[in-house]
Amino acid sequence: MKREKTPFVWLKNMIKKLHIWQVILLLISLGVLFGLIYIIPFATNNDIEGLNSQLSKPTIIYDKNGEVASKVSANKNEGVAFEEIPESLIHAVIAIEDHRFFQHEGVDYQGIGRAFLTNIRAGRIVEGGSTITQQLVKNELLTAEKSYDRKLQEFFIAREVEHQYSKEEILQMYLNRIYFGEGAYGVKKAANKYFAKDLGELSLSESAMLAGLIKAPSTINPYNDKQKAIARKNLVLKQMKQHGYINEEEMNQAINVEMSFKEGEADPMKGKYPYYVDAVLEEAMNRYDLSLDELLTQGYQIYTELDPSMQADIESTYQNDAIFPSTTGERPVQSGMILMDPETGGIRALVGGRGEHTLLGHNRAIHPVGEPGSTMKPIIPYAAAIEAGWENTDMLKDEKLSFGEYAPNNYNNQYLGEVPMYEAVMHSINLPAVWLYNEIGVDRGKKVAEQFGIPKNVLDGGLALALGGTSRPVSPKVMAEAYSVFANGGKKEEAHTIIEIKTQSDEPFVQWESKKETVISEQTANQVTAMLLGVVDYGTGKAAKIDGVEIAGKTGSTQLGIEGLSGTKDQWFVGYTPHLVGAIWVGYDQSDRNHYLTTSSSEGTAPIFKEVMEKVLQGKPIESFNVDKIDDKYKKQQRNKEKQEQRDEIRNWLEDKRNQFFDWFN
């Protein structure tokens, strides 16, 4: 019986006639054909051009003195330039990982052939034969899957990488990314992790040790198995001799040297001054259009207005829990504080919260936190009124008044009939402020407030603005910038952290440009300052008073507004010396029946402000304001008030005796 021919029988007969090497050659040819059809488009779609941009270089933050203050980065590996990598380490890695690195074009065909035959004999993939370029591709652009499909992808992409980058660039990218164990990615971190050294300090023996870790960083790790790590190091040295990088004497010396391992300390500048750094990053993104990824990876040099001494003082104060109001619930009382130079607008120091910090999280020094309360009064209505022709000695109504449906109250529900403006400010009396705001006009007040830097969308309210009843919250930064107008003779400079940004290669990128503008007259600024000096000397801000130091400032708080509870949700103090402005807010991120402040701003924020200012002003020259102080007027008024009280007391006594006399006769 004749056997029926099956399909492709000719192919089977042909294969039988072929030698094994011919079968292998056929399979390789088919693989190459498959690569041309499928892998090349895949390779061209990979982010090969982005490989080099992924090298992470930390942004360095400099203080106002030009000293390194902090560093910030995102990636696990930190890049170094090729020139910074010692020659001994480069030679060690090439000798053990890819000794034909400078001869091949991304793929070592001899190595692939050797690995292919080894895998055929084993019946599984046991050897990769990968070059340094292929390892870079596998680690950065592909998965760790072991398959011929992925190997072909690696093959074509590696060749494409070699066409786009020089050998030095490939080595740099590889050595900055490869894992050395113990959480150390890249040669810089590896040198610190195992030897507590900078790259340039590595010996030949230490370079060989690091190169040996690449194959199996967990099992060859000297902290896990010192003998295995040393044996691997010696193998690297022998390979270096074999390929002509060192001679026999150098090899023997490096083999016989006693190895010691020591983990270096983390960079003390990493993560330092976190809230200030956050403010710098936000300013760079919002004002100069840099992306966060650029700021965390491209090695920018940012020169700032930071005063490291002031920053240390404000941070140490915020570590003292005892000085803050006690917590009424499970969430902590929060706070934000900022210090700035009123003349330049430079932010000298800030803290944006208590407790754990989150990168670019809620920064209560520069983000809106609450209504400003009575800290708004010096701006609306008093600065606006004085600018319109009023004087700080003018008498203002202090009576129970209604303005349409709006009927404000004094805090203690007591009314004096009329008071001089400075006394209304010193004791933060509500009705005179509202009455005066009504007199000068709401629109006039809003216009002045906008010139002070208060955001327009915050000023949607009516007469309640005189008591800080804004439609939206404000930040300590906004209030500090506003009060800088008083300290700076009526002129305002925009608050900022950044002086200059340079690129990694030290090229200028951007520079701060002054935007100083006149907001009010110097005479108006001085009259307000005179009243605010009285607040600290005699009024609600006495808890912020420092002996021998002239501080002008204002307290502020907002009522809780929950029926049946007496307390506040926001507490403020904004104050200044001739050359330093500070603003502090204390409160809960969200107030409710279980989370509110039971003290006043006089008890809550003013003492914290005082402690910070005592520290930052220590050893500084004593400065005074060149203003006509209201001390004499206030003291004279107090004496007259005391005399009047004495006269009233005598009059009442005489009246009482007179009544007793007539009662006796009756």
PDB file of C-alpha atoms in Angstrom, residues 1 19 86 91 112 132 152-153 178 195 234 239 319 322 330 378 383 412 438 451 481 484 490 620:
ATOM      1  CA  MET A   1       0.000   0.000   0.000  1.00  0.00           C
ATOM      2  CA  HIS A  19      23.957  18.811  10.408  1.00  0.00           C
ATOM      3  CA  PRO A  86      37.799  56.164  39.163  1.00  0.00           C
ATOM      4  CA  HIS A  91      38.400  48.669  34.414  1.00  0.00           C
ATOM      5  CA  ILE A 112      25.790  35.021  22.556  1.00  0.00           C
ATOM      6  CA  ILE A 132      27.005  46.004  29.688  1.00  0.00           C
ATOM      7  CA  LEU A 152      15.775  39.462  20.918  1.00  0.00           C
ATOM      8  CA  GLN A 153      14.220  42.721  22.067  1.00  0.00           C
ATOM      9  CA  ILE A 178      23.300  49.197  38.599  1.00  0.00           C
ATOM     10  CA  PHE A 195      33.527  51.775  52.547  1.00  0.00           C
ATOM     11  CA  ASN A 234      40.030  38.210  43.802  1.00  0.00           C
ATOM     12  CA  GLN A 239      40.410  39.128  35.174  1.00  0.00           C
ATOM     13  CA  GLN A 319       9.976  70.964  68.573  1.00  0.00           C
ATOM     14  CA  ALA A 322       4.796  72.540  75.675  1.00  0.00           C
ATOM     15  CA  GLU A 330      -6.937  63.046  68.630  1.00  0.00           C
ATOM     16  CA  PRO A 378      -4.278  97.574  60.759  1.00  0.00           C
ATOM     17  CA  ALA A 383      -4.230 102.141  57.194  1.00  0.00           C
ATOM     18  CA  ASN A 412     -16.521  91.739  76.203  1.00  0.00           C
ATOM     19  CA  ASN A 438     -18.274 102.238  57.179  1.00  0.00           C
ATOM     20  CA  GLN A 451      -2.355  96.896  47.247  1.00  0.00           C
ATOM     21  CA  GLU A 481       4.087  90.423  53.195  1.00  0.00           C
ATOM     22  CA  SER A 484       6.150  94.381  55.650  1.00  0.00           C
ATOM     23  CA  GLY A 490       4.926 102.128  52.989  1.00  0.00           C
ATOM     24  CA  LYS A 620      21.745  91.397  67.061  1.00  0.00           C
TER      25      LYS A 620
END
